[in-house]
XYZ file of C-alpha atoms in Angstrom:
171
model
C 21.026 -30.994 -11.264
C 22.519 -27.653 -10.209
C 20.570 -24.693 -8.855
C 21.162 -22.860 -12.121
C 19.747 -25.814 -14.090
C 16.638 -25.767 -11.882
C 16.182 -22.079 -12.598
C 16.542 -22.704 -16.346
C 13.947 -25.496 -16.180
C 11.201 -23.290 -14.809
C 7.830 -24.896 -14.670
C 4.459 -23.255 -14.524
C 3.261 -23.146 -10.947
C -0.310 -22.896 -9.740
C -0.739 -20.110 -7.227
C -3.191 -18.709 -4.717
C -2.985 -14.971 -3.988
C -4.499 -13.708 -0.740
C -4.846 -10.059 0.206
C -5.373 -9.565 3.938
C -7.159 -6.282 4.535
C -10.132 -4.804 6.313
C -10.416 -2.021 3.722
C -9.276 -3.218 0.286
C -11.736 -4.209 -2.415
C -11.311 -5.768 -5.866
C -11.007 -2.222 -7.216
C -8.509 -0.899 -4.644
C -6.356 -4.022 -4.232
C -3.272 -2.791 -6.105
C -0.891 -5.184 -4.349
C -2.930 -8.303 -5.093
C -3.207 -7.239 -8.734
C 0.543 -6.607 -8.850
C 1.293 -10.069 -7.448
C -0.934 -11.640 -10.087
C 0.575 -9.569 -12.891
C 4.148 -10.472 -11.897
C 3.297 -14.164 -11.469
C 1.597 -14.339 -14.859
C 4.457 -12.460 -16.568
C 6.761 -15.140 -15.175
C 4.610 -17.889 -16.699
C 2.755 -18.962 -13.559
C -0.989 -19.371 -13.220
C -3.164 -17.861 -10.488
C -5.852 -20.411 -9.671
C -7.420 -18.537 -6.735
C -7.441 -14.855 -5.713
C -9.145 -13.747 -2.482
C -9.418 -10.657 -0.295
C -10.042 -11.587 3.326
C -10.298 -9.653 6.603
C -7.331 -9.281 8.937
C -8.579 -11.989 11.293
C -6.669 -15.062 12.394
C -9.507 -17.497 11.638
C -10.037 -16.124 8.109
C -6.328 -16.246 7.339
C -5.890 -19.740 8.798
C -8.925 -21.106 6.930
C -7.720 -19.683 3.612
C -4.178 -21.049 4.083
C -5.584 -24.455 5.062
C -7.823 -24.457 1.976
C -4.835 -23.645 -0.245
C -2.597 -26.266 1.356
C -5.325 -28.914 1.063
C -5.940 -28.082 -2.617
C -3.793 -30.296 -4.867
C -4.071 -27.631 -7.592
C -2.082 -25.108 -5.504
C 1.740 -25.137 -5.385
C 2.261 -21.707 -3.816
C 0.304 -19.369 -1.549
C 1.273 -15.700 -1.726
C -0.158 -13.401 0.934
C 0.068 -9.630 1.117
C -1.094 -7.423 3.963
C -1.730 -7.661 7.676
C 1.979 -7.834 8.497
C 2.397 -4.592 10.439
C 2.746 -4.081 14.160
C -0.760 -2.797 14.865
C -2.949 -4.877 17.156
C -5.114 -6.097 14.232
C -2.122 -7.220 12.156
C -2.047 -10.986 12.701
C -0.864 -12.407 9.371
C 2.706 -13.189 10.443
C 1.642 -14.931 13.653
C -1.004 -16.943 11.806
C 1.348 -18.009 9.019
C 4.105 -18.886 11.491
C 1.709 -21.222 13.342
C 0.895 -23.244 10.206
C 4.437 -23.677 8.867
C 6.096 -27.074 8.954
C 9.382 -25.400 7.980
C 10.252 -21.706 8.011
C 12.597 -20.004 5.552
C 14.025 -17.318 7.872
C 16.269 -15.944 5.120
C 13.229 -14.579 3.304
C 12.286 -12.129 6.051
C 15.925 -11.264 6.725
C 16.706 -10.511 3.085
C 13.410 -8.688 2.587
C 14.214 -6.300 5.448
C 17.759 -5.776 4.184
C 16.526 -4.962 0.672
C 13.749 -2.747 2.068
C 16.351 -0.812 4.033
C 18.758 -0.499 1.113
C 16.383 0.051 -1.801
C 13.043 1.263 -0.542
C 12.227 2.668 2.889
C 15.456 3.072 4.855
C 15.277 2.712 8.619
C 11.493 2.163 8.520
C 12.457 -1.387 7.450
C 12.646 -2.287 11.153
C 8.834 -2.207 11.073
C 8.648 -4.622 8.117
C 7.563 -8.147 8.828
C 7.655 -10.868 6.191
C 7.735 -14.643 6.456
C 8.023 -17.659 4.169
C 8.044 -21.389 4.585
C 6.375 -24.668 3.811
C 3.103 -26.131 5.026
C 1.728 -29.438 3.796
C 4.140 -29.456 0.807
C 2.982 -25.967 -0.233
C 5.248 -22.910 -0.397
C 3.916 -19.888 1.483
C 5.160 -16.298 1.212
C 3.759 -13.402 3.214
C 4.721 -9.806 2.425
C 3.580 -6.395 3.587
C 0.622 -5.010 1.659
C 2.212 -1.948 0.068
C 2.818 -2.202 -3.667
C 6.453 -1.209 -3.141
C 6.966 -4.095 -0.720
C 5.200 -6.547 -3.022
C 7.231 -5.438 -6.050
C 10.501 -5.686 -4.104
C 9.728 -9.118 -2.633
C 8.403 -10.565 -5.878
C 11.138 -9.286 -8.188
C 14.177 -9.690 -5.934
C 13.341 -12.761 -3.842
C 10.231 -14.748 -4.703
C 10.142 -15.013 -8.501
C 13.865 -15.753 -8.982
C 13.613 -18.767 -6.628
C 9.966 -19.844 -6.837
C 10.334 -22.828 -9.171
C 13.464 -23.969 -7.340
C 11.693 -23.776 -3.963
C 8.674 -25.748 -5.184
C 10.972 -28.327 -6.779
C 12.812 -28.788 -3.477
C 9.542 -29.103 -1.540
C 8.124 -31.757 -3.850
C 11.182 -33.654 -5.090
C 11.008 -36.534 -2.609
C 7.254 -36.860 -2.266
C 5.779 -40.082 -3.594
C 3.491 -39.308 -6.495
């Protein structure tokens, strides 16, 4: 089956959305809400939505819980990706990945430069990969970054990525 056929045969995926922030609440979490809205518009289902502090243990525990949950195909994380001392999302995600998709971060920065924030894109950190047969995407926490990553990179390939991850796993 070709890549285009995979994209035409989209299946509903079960997702976990994690917002990493020391300040956001259910009311102020615009980026988490945007991720959910875009996923649902694309026919996917959000099983779990959490806001957690920007702490390595919290992030690691939530990723582990998602990867261990057979009801979760994809974990989408926003926030905690900057270069401040407290920003540890990228390092935490990188440590749990079995396989990294380096093109995600590369393309995200290129698109950020071209379409959104110009040279400030050198500060943007994003990562994607696979852990325990679960796709993981981590984006900056701004709504502009989430919208860009979701619309241009994640949603167009999400079903294809999950298919590739799971295609040779014994059921």
